[in-house]
Amino acid sequence: MDFSHIPVLHEQVIEHLQIRPGGIYVDGTVGGGGHSSEILRRLEDGLLVGIDQDDAALAAAEKRLSAISDRFVLAKGNFVHMDAILDENGIDRVDGILLDIGVSSHQFDTPERGFSYRFDGPLDMRMDGDGDIRAYDIVNRYSADEITDILLRYGEERWAKRIAEFIVSERNIQPIDTTFRLVEIIKKAIPAKVRRDGGHPAKKSFQALRIAVNRELEVLEEAIPMMVDRLKPKGRLAIITFHSLEDRIVKNTFKYLHQDCICPPRQPICTCNKKREIRIVTRKPVVADDAELATNNRAHSAKLRVAEKL
């Protein structure tokens, strides 16, 4: 299957990154090279660093970017390891960083990756195929309480406890090894009236398992301060998120990095020594316009937030 992925908020990303022809830019989730290809076109003597933990994405990006220019390097890894990747390439500070968080269309549409409840495939969900934990391991080995916690925390699933109980009961009969078998169990756990009134009953559970498998929220929270530190003055960090949990982390982390002092209000002298690190460029998240929504369904939930290094 070809790696196909329509980049969301494409024009807005390019506009907010304010690309300099001689600058160094990092796409921490390069995917098939959708956003990166436009960044690369605008570089004359600069450099693009593309990072992704998906081998298929890197292969697709290599092919796409090579047709434009040779002023890029690609590295396999999670964006949380950007520090090490930049060091390995002899790069100190960069002019801009982009993250497009979430699962690509290619990953969703490849049944053997196990991301989607729409296709039958193995319960995997690893963005990095070499990762240690699969969705299969969580579903078949974690306790009911641990599964409940994952479904509540990462999926905000109202029926988390009941779904976890049904999972444990069913796996005692036979291991749960495919996406469709898990979907059937979730459907059994959620009352029929609720299933009829809402969207797909497995949507929140699959989201929660994917986030847990890939440690998506922990990695994002850990990575933002590090990425800001690697920016040059006036360098920009642009992050696209696709659900409220991610967006909340970006919003709150930007807010913290924008603060000049975090001492208690009544304390007469600052002892925290915290200094403001960024200017928040987008006070409200940038969302897709009607034209993009009409052509790219994935854009409906996309939110772009941008910060500039002081």
PDB file of C-alpha atoms in Angstrom:
ATOM      1  CA  MET A   1       0.000   0.000   0.000  1.00  0.00           C
ATOM      2  CA  ASP A   2       1.299   3.467  -0.905  1.00  0.00           C
ATOM      3  CA  PHE A   3       1.839   5.887   1.937  1.00  0.00           C
ATOM      4  CA  SER A   4      -0.874   8.486   1.383  1.00  0.00           C
ATOM      5  CA  HIS A   5      -1.533  11.255   3.837  1.00  0.00           C
ATOM      6  CA  ILE A   6      -3.082  14.667   3.236  1.00  0.00           C
ATOM      7  CA  PRO A   7      -1.379  17.184   5.565  1.00  0.00           C
ATOM      8  CA  VAL A   8      -3.847  19.231   7.592  1.00  0.00           C
ATOM      9  CA  LEU A   9      -3.672  23.006   8.076  1.00  0.00           C
ATOM     10  CA  HIS A  10      -0.957  22.996   5.416  1.00  0.00           C
ATOM     11  CA  GLU A  11      -1.007  26.677   4.473  1.00  0.00           C
ATOM     12  CA  GLN A  12      -1.421  27.820   8.079  1.00  0.00           C
ATOM     13  CA  VAL A  13       1.591  25.792   9.196  1.00  0.00           C
ATOM     14  CA  ILE A  14       3.837  27.224   6.489  1.00  0.00           C
ATOM     15  CA  GLU A  15       2.631  30.763   7.221  1.00  0.00           C
ATOM     16  CA  HIS A  16       3.236  30.499  10.978  1.00  0.00           C
ATOM     17  CA  LEU A  17       6.660  28.859  10.698  1.00  0.00           C
ATOM     18  CA  GLN A  18       7.912  31.924   8.789  1.00  0.00           C
ATOM     19  CA  ILE A  19      10.469  29.844   6.904  1.00  0.00           C
ATOM     20  CA  ARG A  20      13.851  31.432   6.242  1.00  0.00           C
ATOM     21  CA  PRO A  21      15.667  30.212   3.089  1.00  0.00           C
ATOM     22  CA  GLY A  22      18.848  29.532   5.040  1.00  0.00           C
ATOM     23  CA  GLY A  23      17.237  28.171   8.161  1.00  0.00           C
ATOM     24  CA  ILE A  24      17.256  24.752   9.819  1.00  0.00           C
ATOM     25  CA  TYR A  25      13.831  23.182  10.356  1.00  0.00           C
ATOM     26  CA  VAL A  26      12.727  19.989  12.052  1.00  0.00           C
ATOM     27  CA  ASP A  27       9.620  18.002  11.218  1.00  0.00           C
ATOM     28  CA  GLY A  28       9.359  15.753  14.252  1.00  0.00           C
ATOM     29  CA  THR A  29       6.558  13.696  12.712  1.00  0.00           C
ATOM     30  CA  VAL A  30       7.604  13.700   9.069  1.00  0.00           C
ATOM     31  CA  GLY A  31       5.082  11.059   7.948  1.00  0.00           C
ATOM     32  CA  GLY A  32       5.027  10.832   4.172  1.00  0.00           C
ATOM     33  CA  GLY A  33       6.595  14.277   3.865  1.00  0.00           C
ATOM     34  CA  GLY A  34       3.441  16.318   3.296  1.00  0.00           C
ATOM     35  CA  HIS A  35       4.352  19.369   5.359  1.00  0.00           C
ATOM     36  CA  SER A  36       8.082  18.765   4.927  1.00  0.00           C
ATOM     37  CA  SER A  37       7.920  18.926   1.148  1.00  0.00           C
ATOM     38  CA  GLU A  38       6.676  22.520   1.268  1.00  0.00           C
ATOM     39  CA  ILE A  39       9.260  23.482   3.892  1.00  0.00           C
ATOM     40  CA  LEU A  40      12.002  21.967   1.732  1.00  0.00           C
ATOM     41  CA  ARG A  41      10.841  23.871  -1.358  1.00  0.00           C
ATOM     42  CA  ARG A  42      11.400  27.124   0.525  1.00  0.00           C
ATOM     43  CA  LEU A  43      14.946  26.294   1.626  1.00  0.00           C
ATOM     44  CA  GLU A  44      17.800  27.572  -0.545  1.00  0.00           C
ATOM     45  CA  ASP A  45      20.867  26.802   1.558  1.00  0.00           C
ATOM     46  CA  GLY A  46      19.081  25.629   4.712  1.00  0.00           C
ATOM     47  CA  LEU A  47      18.402  22.127   6.026  1.00  0.00           C
ATOM     48  CA  LEU A  48      15.348  20.033   6.869  1.00  0.00           C
ATOM     49  CA  VAL A  49      15.571  17.317   9.524  1.00  0.00           C
ATOM     50  CA  GLY A  50      12.742  14.774   9.337  1.00  0.00           C
ATOM     51  CA  ILE A  51      12.059  12.409  12.228  1.00  0.00           C
ATOM     52  CA  ASP A  52       9.601   9.528  12.387  1.00  0.00           C
ATOM     53  CA  GLN A  53       9.387   6.194  14.168  1.00  0.00           C
ATOM     54  CA  ASP A  54       7.524   4.518  11.296  1.00  0.00           C
ATOM     55  CA  ASP A  55       9.723   2.814   8.690  1.00  0.00           C
ATOM     56  CA  ALA A  56       7.038   3.092   6.002  1.00  0.00           C
ATOM     57  CA  ALA A  57       6.717   6.820   6.627  1.00  0.00           C
ATOM     58  CA  LEU A  58      10.466   7.362   6.362  1.00  0.00           C
ATOM     59  CA  ALA A  59      10.652   5.429   3.096  1.00  0.00           C
ATOM     60  CA  ALA A  60       7.799   7.488   1.640  1.00  0.00           C
ATOM     61  CA  ALA A  61       9.350  10.750   2.870  1.00  0.00           C
ATOM     62  CA  GLU A  62      12.736   9.831   1.347  1.00  0.00           C
ATOM     63  CA  LYS A  63      11.123   9.286  -2.044  1.00  0.00           C
ATOM     64  CA  ARG A  64       9.016  12.449  -1.929  1.00  0.00           C
ATOM     65  CA  LEU A  65      11.680  14.802  -0.600  1.00  0.00           C
ATOM     66  CA  SER A  66      14.429  13.486  -2.897  1.00  0.00           C
ATOM     67  CA  ALA A  67      12.396  14.685  -5.878  1.00  0.00           C
ATOM     68  CA  ILE A  68      12.592  18.246  -4.512  1.00  0.00           C
ATOM     69  CA  SER A  69      16.086  18.700  -3.065  1.00  0.00           C
ATOM     70  CA  ASP A  70      18.911  16.962  -1.244  1.00  0.00           C
ATOM     71  CA  ARG A  71      18.955  19.484   1.623  1.00  0.00           C
ATOM     72  CA  PHE A  72      17.423  17.114   4.156  1.00  0.00           C
ATOM     73  CA  VAL A  73      18.304  14.306   6.533  1.00  0.00           C
ATOM     74  CA  LEU A  74      15.939  11.684   7.902  1.00  0.00           C
ATOM     75  CA  ALA A  75      16.218   9.869  11.225  1.00  0.00           C
ATOM     76  CA  LYS A  76      14.208   7.053  12.760  1.00  0.00           C
ATOM     77  CA  GLY A  77      12.979   7.792  16.257  1.00  0.00           C
ATOM     78  CA  ASN A  78      10.393   9.521  18.383  1.00  0.00           C
ATOM     79  CA  PHE A  79      10.452  13.317  18.493  1.00  0.00           C
ATOM     80  CA  VAL A  80      11.150  13.087  22.223  1.00  0.00           C
ATOM     81  CA  HIS A  81      14.669  12.009  21.171  1.00  0.00           C
ATOM     82  CA  MET A  82      15.163  15.148  19.047  1.00  0.00           C
ATOM     83  CA  ASP A  83      17.984  16.312  21.330  1.00  0.00           C
ATOM     84  CA  ALA A  84      20.104  13.280  20.509  1.00  0.00           C
ATOM     85  CA  ILE A  85      19.211  13.325  16.798  1.00  0.00           C
ATOM     86  CA  LEU A  86      20.240  16.969  16.440  1.00  0.00           C
ATOM     87  CA  ASP A  87      23.465  16.323  18.349  1.00  0.00           C
ATOM     88  CA  GLU A  88      24.283  13.377  16.084  1.00  0.00           C
ATOM     89  CA  ASN A  89      23.916  15.658  13.068  1.00  0.00           C
ATOM     90  CA  GLY A  90      26.066  18.424  14.572  1.00  0.00           C
ATOM     91  CA  ILE A  91      23.123  20.812  14.956  1.00  0.00           C
ATOM     92  CA  ASP A  92      22.892  23.105  17.966  1.00  0.00           C
ATOM     93  CA  ARG A  93      19.861  25.363  17.463  1.00  0.00           C
ATOM     94  CA  VAL A  94      17.122  25.375  14.826  1.00  0.00           C
ATOM     95  CA  ASP A  95      14.810  27.980  13.274  1.00  0.00           C
ATOM     96  CA  GLY A  96      11.582  26.032  13.511  1.00  0.00           C
ATOM     97  CA  ILE A  97      10.009  22.777  14.644  1.00  0.00           C
ATOM     98  CA  LEU A  98       6.756  21.151  13.520  1.00  0.00           C
ATOM     99  CA  LEU A  99       4.820  18.330  15.157  1.00  0.00           C
ATOM    100  CA  ASP A 100       1.727  16.828  13.540  1.00  0.00           C
ATOM    101  CA  ILE A 101       0.535  14.592  16.366  1.00  0.00           C
ATOM    102  CA  GLY A 102      -1.608  11.549  15.778  1.00  0.00           C
ATOM    103  CA  VAL A 103      -2.011   8.620  13.436  1.00  0.00           C
ATOM    104  CA  SER A 104      -1.614   9.005   9.694  1.00  0.00           C
ATOM    105  CA  SER A 105      -4.212   7.887   7.169  1.00  0.00           C
ATOM    106  CA  HIS A 106      -1.778   5.215   5.993  1.00  0.00           C
ATOM    107  CA  GLN A 107      -1.438   3.769   9.481  1.00  0.00           C
ATOM    108  CA  PHE A 108      -5.207   3.723   9.979  1.00  0.00           C
ATOM    109  CA  ASP A 109      -5.778   2.124   6.576  1.00  0.00           C
ATOM    110  CA  THR A 110      -3.176  -0.640   6.976  1.00  0.00           C
ATOM    111  CA  PRO A 111      -5.038  -3.520   8.708  1.00  0.00           C
ATOM    112  CA  GLU A 112      -1.892  -5.286   9.913  1.00  0.00           C
ATOM    113  CA  ARG A 113      -0.937  -2.234  11.987  1.00  0.00           C
ATOM    114  CA  GLY A 114      -4.060  -2.743  14.129  1.00  0.00           C
ATOM    115  CA  PHE A 115      -4.914   0.947  14.595  1.00  0.00           C
ATOM    116  CA  SER A 116      -8.425   0.928  13.200  1.00  0.00           C
ATOM    117  CA  TYR A 117     -11.681  -0.595  14.383  1.00  0.00           C
ATOM    118  CA  ARG A 118     -12.820  -0.529  10.726  1.00  0.00           C
ATOM    119  CA  PHE A 119     -10.424  -3.266   9.563  1.00  0.00           C
ATOM    120  CA  ASP A 120      -9.677  -6.682  10.987  1.00  0.00           C
ATOM    121  CA  GLY A 121      -6.056  -7.147  11.929  1.00  0.00           C
ATOM    122  CA  PRO A 122      -3.709  -8.037  14.789  1.00  0.00           C
ATOM    123  CA  LEU A 123      -3.991  -5.989  17.977  1.00  0.00           C
ATOM    124  CA  ASP A 124      -0.769  -4.051  17.567  1.00  0.00           C
ATOM    125  CA  MET A 125      -1.070  -0.214  17.410  1.00  0.00           C
ATOM    126  CA  ARG A 126       2.692   0.432  17.672  1.00  0.00           C
ATOM    127  CA  MET A 127       3.836   3.443  15.667  1.00  0.00           C
ATOM    128  CA  ASP A 128       7.344   2.051  16.008  1.00  0.00           C
ATOM    129  CA  GLY A 129       7.156  -1.569  14.938  1.00  0.00           C
ATOM    130  CA  ASP A 130      10.096  -2.330  17.220  1.00  0.00           C
ATOM    131  CA  GLY A 131       8.293  -1.095  20.336  1.00  0.00           C
ATOM    132  CA  ASP A 132       7.921  -3.398  23.332  1.00  0.00           C
ATOM    133  CA  ILE A 133       4.236  -3.016  24.190  1.00  0.00           C
ATOM    134  CA  ARG A 134       1.351  -3.840  21.845  1.00  0.00           C
ATOM    135  CA  ALA A 135      -2.367  -3.332  22.358  1.00  0.00           C
ATOM    136  CA  TYR A 136      -2.497  -7.136  22.562  1.00  0.00           C
ATOM    137  CA  ASP A 137      -0.312  -7.064  25.682  1.00  0.00           C
ATOM    138  CA  ILE A 138      -2.502  -4.498  27.437  1.00  0.00           C
ATOM    139  CA  VAL A 139      -5.764  -6.249  26.587  1.00  0.00           C
ATOM    140  CA  ASN A 140      -4.556  -9.746  27.499  1.00  0.00           C
ATOM    141  CA  ARG A 141      -2.201  -9.125  30.426  1.00  0.00           C
ATOM    142  CA  TYR A 142      -3.217  -5.984  32.298  1.00  0.00           C
ATOM    143  CA  SER A 143      -5.630  -6.178  35.220  1.00  0.00           C
ATOM    144  CA  ALA A 144      -9.210  -4.961  34.925  1.00  0.00           C
ATOM    145  CA  ASP A 145      -8.336  -1.931  37.052  1.00  0.00           C
ATOM    146  CA  GLU A 146      -5.349  -1.049  34.841  1.00  0.00           C
ATOM    147  CA  ILE A 147      -7.422  -1.349  31.665  1.00  0.00           C
ATOM    148  CA  THR A 148     -10.184   0.737  33.231  1.00  0.00           C
ATOM    149  CA  ASP A 149      -7.665   3.441  34.086  1.00  0.00           C
ATOM    150  CA  ILE A 150      -6.309   3.511  30.516  1.00  0.00           C
ATOM    151  CA  LEU A 151      -9.783   3.748  28.969  1.00  0.00           C
ATOM    152  CA  LEU A 152     -10.790   6.518  31.359  1.00  0.00           C
ATOM    153  CA  ARG A 153      -7.587   8.533  31.232  1.00  0.00           C
ATOM    154  CA  TYR A 154      -6.824   8.369  27.520  1.00  0.00           C
ATOM    155  CA  GLY A 155     -10.242   7.754  25.996  1.00  0.00           C
ATOM    156  CA  GLU A 156     -12.558   9.439  28.509  1.00  0.00           C
ATOM    157  CA  GLU A 157     -14.720   6.359  27.999  1.00  0.00           C
ATOM    158  CA  ARG A 158     -17.860   6.429  30.136  1.00  0.00           C
ATOM    159  CA  TRP A 159     -18.168   2.632  30.068  1.00  0.00           C
ATOM    160  CA  ALA A 160     -14.497   1.945  30.864  1.00  0.00           C
ATOM    161  CA  LYS A 161     -15.064  -0.276  33.909  1.00  0.00           C
ATOM    162  CA  ARG A 162     -17.680  -2.411  32.171  1.00  0.00           C
ATOM    163  CA  ILE A 163     -15.568  -2.764  29.015  1.00  0.00           C
ATOM    164  CA  ALA A 164     -12.538  -3.801  31.099  1.00  0.00           C
ATOM    165  CA  GLU A 165     -14.602  -6.431  32.929  1.00  0.00           C
ATOM    166  CA  PHE A 166     -15.882  -7.864  29.657  1.00  0.00           C
ATOM    167  CA  ILE A 167     -12.327  -7.929  28.240  1.00  0.00           C
ATOM    168  CA  VAL A 168     -10.991  -9.878  31.235  1.00  0.00           C
ATOM    169  CA  SER A 169     -13.929 -12.300  31.093  1.00  0.00           C
ATOM    170  CA  GLU A 170     -13.515 -12.964  27.365  1.00  0.00           C
ATOM    171  CA  ARG A 171      -9.738 -13.357  27.455  1.00  0.00           C
ATOM    172  CA  ASN A 172     -10.125 -16.093  30.075  1.00  0.00           C
ATOM    173  CA  ILE A 173     -11.916 -18.086  27.394  1.00  0.00           C
ATOM    174  CA  GLN A 174      -9.577 -17.227  24.534  1.00  0.00           C
ATOM    175  CA  PRO A 175      -6.859 -14.592  23.993  1.00  0.00           C
ATOM    176  CA  ILE A 176      -8.097 -11.416  22.312  1.00  0.00           C
ATOM    177  CA  ASP A 177      -5.789 -11.142  19.322  1.00  0.00           C
ATOM    178  CA  THR A 178      -7.631  -9.203  16.606  1.00  0.00           C
ATOM    179  CA  THR A 179      -9.207  -5.783  16.274  1.00  0.00           C
ATOM    180  CA  PHE A 180     -12.603  -7.178  15.284  1.00  0.00           C
ATOM    181  CA  ARG A 181     -12.737  -9.499  18.291  1.00  0.00           C
ATOM    182  CA  LEU A 182     -12.038  -6.538  20.571  1.00  0.00           C
ATOM    183  CA  VAL A 183     -14.720  -4.508  18.782  1.00  0.00           C
ATOM    184  CA  GLU A 184     -17.242  -7.306  19.380  1.00  0.00           C
ATOM    185  CA  ILE A 185     -16.404  -7.362  23.106  1.00  0.00           C
ATOM    186  CA  ILE A 186     -16.736  -3.596  23.390  1.00  0.00           C
ATOM    187  CA  LYS A 187     -20.110  -3.728  21.649  1.00  0.00           C
ATOM    188  CA  LYS A 188     -21.282  -6.365  24.122  1.00  0.00           C
ATOM    189  CA  ALA A 189     -20.159  -4.223  27.049  1.00  0.00           C
ATOM    190  CA  ILE A 190     -21.894  -1.010  25.963  1.00  0.00           C
ATOM    191  CA  PRO A 191     -25.716  -0.991  26.247  1.00  0.00           C
ATOM    192  CA  ALA A 192     -27.538  -1.181  22.893  1.00  0.00           C
ATOM    193  CA  LYS A 193     -29.300   2.164  23.327  1.00  0.00           C
ATOM    194  CA  VAL A 194     -25.982   3.936  23.899  1.00  0.00           C
ATOM    195  CA  ARG A 195     -24.503   2.275  20.806  1.00  0.00           C
ATOM    196  CA  ARG A 196     -27.423   3.448  18.675  1.00  0.00           C
ATOM    197  CA  ASP A 197     -27.241   7.035  19.926  1.00  0.00           C
ATOM    198  CA  GLY A 198     -23.516   7.660  19.522  1.00  0.00           C
ATOM    199  CA  GLY A 199     -20.670   7.141  17.058  1.00  0.00           C
ATOM    200  CA  HIS A 200     -18.694   3.918  16.739  1.00  0.00           C
ATOM    201  CA  PRO A 201     -18.684   2.213  20.162  1.00  0.00           C
ATOM    202  CA  ALA A 202     -14.993   1.259  19.928  1.00  0.00           C
ATOM    203  CA  LYS A 203     -13.653   4.696  18.951  1.00  0.00           C
ATOM    204  CA  LYS A 204     -12.714   5.899  22.441  1.00  0.00           C
ATOM    205  CA  SER A 205     -11.273   2.555  23.540  1.00  0.00           C
ATOM    206  CA  PHE A 206      -9.076   2.261  20.443  1.00  0.00           C
ATOM    207  CA  GLN A 207      -7.852   5.816  20.947  1.00  0.00           C
ATOM    208  CA  ALA A 208      -7.014   5.066  24.578  1.00  0.00           C
ATOM    209  CA  LEU A 209      -5.120   1.874  23.765  1.00  0.00           C
ATOM    210  CA  ARG A 210      -3.133   3.571  20.987  1.00  0.00           C
ATOM    211  CA  ILE A 211      -2.139   6.440  23.279  1.00  0.00           C
ATOM    212  CA  ALA A 212      -1.099   4.016  26.020  1.00  0.00           C
ATOM    213  CA  VAL A 213       0.900   1.789  23.666  1.00  0.00           C
ATOM    214  CA  ASN A 214       2.863   4.740  22.265  1.00  0.00           C
ATOM    215  CA  ARG A 215       2.994   6.838  25.476  1.00  0.00           C
ATOM    216  CA  GLU A 216       1.768   9.725  23.343  1.00  0.00           C
ATOM    217  CA  LEU A 217       0.761  12.156  26.079  1.00  0.00           C
ATOM    218  CA  GLU A 218       3.788  11.573  28.312  1.00  0.00           C
ATOM    219  CA  VAL A 219       6.120  11.960  25.326  1.00  0.00           C
ATOM    220  CA  LEU A 220       4.444  15.197  24.209  1.00  0.00           C
ATOM    221  CA  GLU A 221       4.593  16.739  27.685  1.00  0.00           C
ATOM    222  CA  GLU A 222       8.246  15.795  28.059  1.00  0.00           C
ATOM    223  CA  ALA A 223       9.272  16.972  24.599  1.00  0.00           C
ATOM    224  CA  ILE A 224       7.869  20.520  24.420  1.00  0.00           C
ATOM    225  CA  PRO A 225      10.314  22.215  26.861  1.00  0.00           C
ATOM    226  CA  MET A 226      13.230  20.392  25.229  1.00  0.00           C
ATOM    227  CA  MET A 227      12.178  21.556  21.754  1.00  0.00           C
ATOM    228  CA  VAL A 228      11.795  25.156  22.908  1.00  0.00           C
ATOM    229  CA  ASP A 229      15.326  24.956  24.302  1.00  0.00           C
ATOM    230  CA  ARG A 230      16.652  23.871  20.882  1.00  0.00           C
ATOM    231  CA  LEU A 231      15.098  26.849  19.083  1.00  0.00           C
ATOM    232  CA  LYS A 232      17.084  29.919  18.092  1.00  0.00           C
ATOM    233  CA  PRO A 233      15.735  33.286  19.271  1.00  0.00           C
ATOM    234  CA  LYS A 234      12.564  34.004  17.258  1.00  0.00           C
ATOM    235  CA  GLY A 235      12.460  30.362  16.205  1.00  0.00           C
ATOM    236  CA  ARG A 236       8.974  28.881  16.172  1.00  0.00           C
ATOM    237  CA  LEU A 237       7.374  25.675  17.451  1.00  0.00           C
ATOM    238  CA  ALA A 238       4.150  24.636  15.693  1.00  0.00           C
ATOM    239  CA  ILE A 239       2.101  21.722  17.040  1.00  0.00           C
ATOM    240  CA  ILE A 240      -1.020  20.191  15.469  1.00  0.00           C
ATOM    241  CA  THR A 241      -3.198  18.089  17.773  1.00  0.00           C
ATOM    242  CA  PHE A 242      -6.322  16.034  17.110  1.00  0.00           C
ATOM    243  CA  HIS A 243      -8.053  15.586  20.456  1.00  0.00           C
ATOM    244  CA  SER A 244      -8.602  17.563  23.617  1.00  0.00           C
ATOM    245  CA  LEU A 245      -6.087  15.648  25.751  1.00  0.00           C
ATOM    246  CA  GLU A 246      -3.197  16.565  23.449  1.00  0.00           C
ATOM    247  CA  ASP A 247      -4.390  20.123  22.925  1.00  0.00           C
ATOM    248  CA  ARG A 248      -4.681  20.654  26.689  1.00  0.00           C
ATOM    249  CA  ILE A 249      -1.053  19.590  27.180  1.00  0.00           C
ATOM    250  CA  VAL A 250       0.179  21.969  24.471  1.00  0.00           C
ATOM    251  CA  LYS A 251      -1.956  24.852  25.768  1.00  0.00           C
ATOM    252  CA  ASN A 252      -0.894  24.394  29.409  1.00  0.00           C
ATOM    253  CA  THR A 253       2.792  23.840  28.615  1.00  0.00           C
ATOM    254  CA  PHE A 254       2.906  26.936  26.427  1.00  0.00           C
ATOM    255  CA  LYS A 255       1.191  28.865  29.225  1.00  0.00           C
ATOM    256  CA  TYR A 256       3.799  27.686  31.752  1.00  0.00           C
ATOM    257  CA  LEU A 257       6.722  28.527  29.453  1.00  0.00           C
ATOM    258  CA  HIS A 258       5.200  31.976  28.900  1.00  0.00           C
ATOM    259  CA  GLN A 259       5.119  32.749  32.625  1.00  0.00           C
ATOM    260  CA  ASP A 260       7.842  34.933  34.088  1.00  0.00           C
ATOM    261  CA  CYS A 261       7.490  33.879  37.721  1.00  0.00           C
ATOM    262  CA  ILE A 262       5.583  31.094  39.450  1.00  0.00           C
ATOM    263  CA  CYS A 263       6.119  32.148  43.065  1.00  0.00           C
ATOM    264  CA  PRO A 264       3.000  32.499  45.267  1.00  0.00           C
ATOM    265  CA  PRO A 265       1.323  35.895  44.638  1.00  0.00           C
ATOM    266  CA  ARG A 266       1.867  37.078  48.227  1.00  0.00           C
ATOM    267  CA  GLN A 267       5.559  36.232  48.273  1.00  0.00           C
ATOM    268  CA  PRO A 268       7.433  39.581  48.285  1.00  0.00           C
ATOM    269  CA  ILE A 269      10.607  38.362  46.530  1.00  0.00           C
ATOM    270  CA  CYS A 270      10.889  35.937  43.613  1.00  0.00           C
ATOM    271  CA  THR A 271      12.808  32.812  44.580  1.00  0.00           C
ATOM    272  CA  CYS A 272      11.813  30.547  41.692  1.00  0.00           C
ATOM    273  CA  ASN A 273      14.119  32.353  39.218  1.00  0.00           C
ATOM    274  CA  LYS A 274      11.846  31.263  36.376  1.00  0.00           C
ATOM    275  CA  LYS A 275      12.119  33.365  33.227  1.00  0.00           C
ATOM    276  CA  ARG A 276       9.667  33.632  30.357  1.00  0.00           C
ATOM    277  CA  GLU A 277      10.895  31.520  27.434  1.00  0.00           C
ATOM    278  CA  ILE A 278       8.292  31.970  24.705  1.00  0.00           C
ATOM    279  CA  ARG A 279       5.769  34.295  23.164  1.00  0.00           C
ATOM    280  CA  ILE A 280       2.463  32.583  22.396  1.00  0.00           C
ATOM    281  CA  VAL A 281       1.716  33.396  18.750  1.00  0.00           C
ATOM    282  CA  THR A 282      -1.745  31.786  18.584  1.00  0.00           C
ATOM    283  CA  ARG A 283      -3.849  32.864  21.562  1.00  0.00           C
ATOM    284  CA  LYS A 284      -6.599  30.612  20.213  1.00  0.00           C
ATOM    285  CA  PRO A 285      -5.888  27.452  18.230  1.00  0.00           C
ATOM    286  CA  VAL A 286      -5.919  27.743  14.444  1.00  0.00           C
ATOM    287  CA  VAL A 287      -8.529  25.455  12.858  1.00  0.00           C
ATOM    288  CA  ALA A 288      -9.352  24.448   9.298  1.00  0.00           C
ATOM    289  CA  ASP A 289     -11.490  26.664   7.084  1.00  0.00           C
ATOM    290  CA  ASP A 290     -14.592  25.465   5.238  1.00  0.00           C
ATOM    291  CA  ALA A 291     -12.666  24.732   2.047  1.00  0.00           C
ATOM    292  CA  GLU A 292     -10.264  22.352   3.799  1.00  0.00           C
ATOM    293  CA  LEU A 293     -13.035  20.720   5.808  1.00  0.00           C
ATOM    294  CA  ALA A 294     -14.828  19.922   2.571  1.00  0.00           C
ATOM    295  CA  THR A 295     -11.835  18.038   1.148  1.00  0.00           C
ATOM    296  CA  ASN A 296     -10.046  16.568   4.164  1.00  0.00           C
ATOM    297  CA  ASN A 297     -12.151  14.844   6.816  1.00  0.00           C
ATOM    298  CA  ARG A 298      -9.135  14.510   9.138  1.00  0.00           C
ATOM    299  CA  ALA A 299      -9.018  18.306   9.445  1.00  0.00           C
ATOM    300  CA  HIS A 300     -12.252  18.504  11.465  1.00  0.00           C
ATOM    301  CA  SER A 301     -10.550  17.888  14.797  1.00  0.00           C
ATOM    302  CA  ALA A 302      -7.170  19.477  14.009  1.00  0.00           C
ATOM    303  CA  LYS A 303      -5.910  22.384  16.126  1.00  0.00           C
ATOM    304  CA  LEU A 304      -2.668  24.274  15.536  1.00  0.00           C
ATOM    305  CA  ARG A 305      -0.872  26.155  18.322  1.00  0.00           C
ATOM    306  CA  VAL A 306       2.340  28.117  17.736  1.00  0.00           C
ATOM    307  CA  ALA A 307       4.936  29.597  20.093  1.00  0.00           C
ATOM    308  CA  GLU A 308       8.012  31.736  19.410  1.00  0.00           C
ATOM    309  CA  LYS A 309      11.264  31.511  21.356  1.00  0.00           C
ATOM    310  CA  LEU A 310      12.254  34.765  23.063  1.00  0.00           C
TER     311      LEU A 310
END
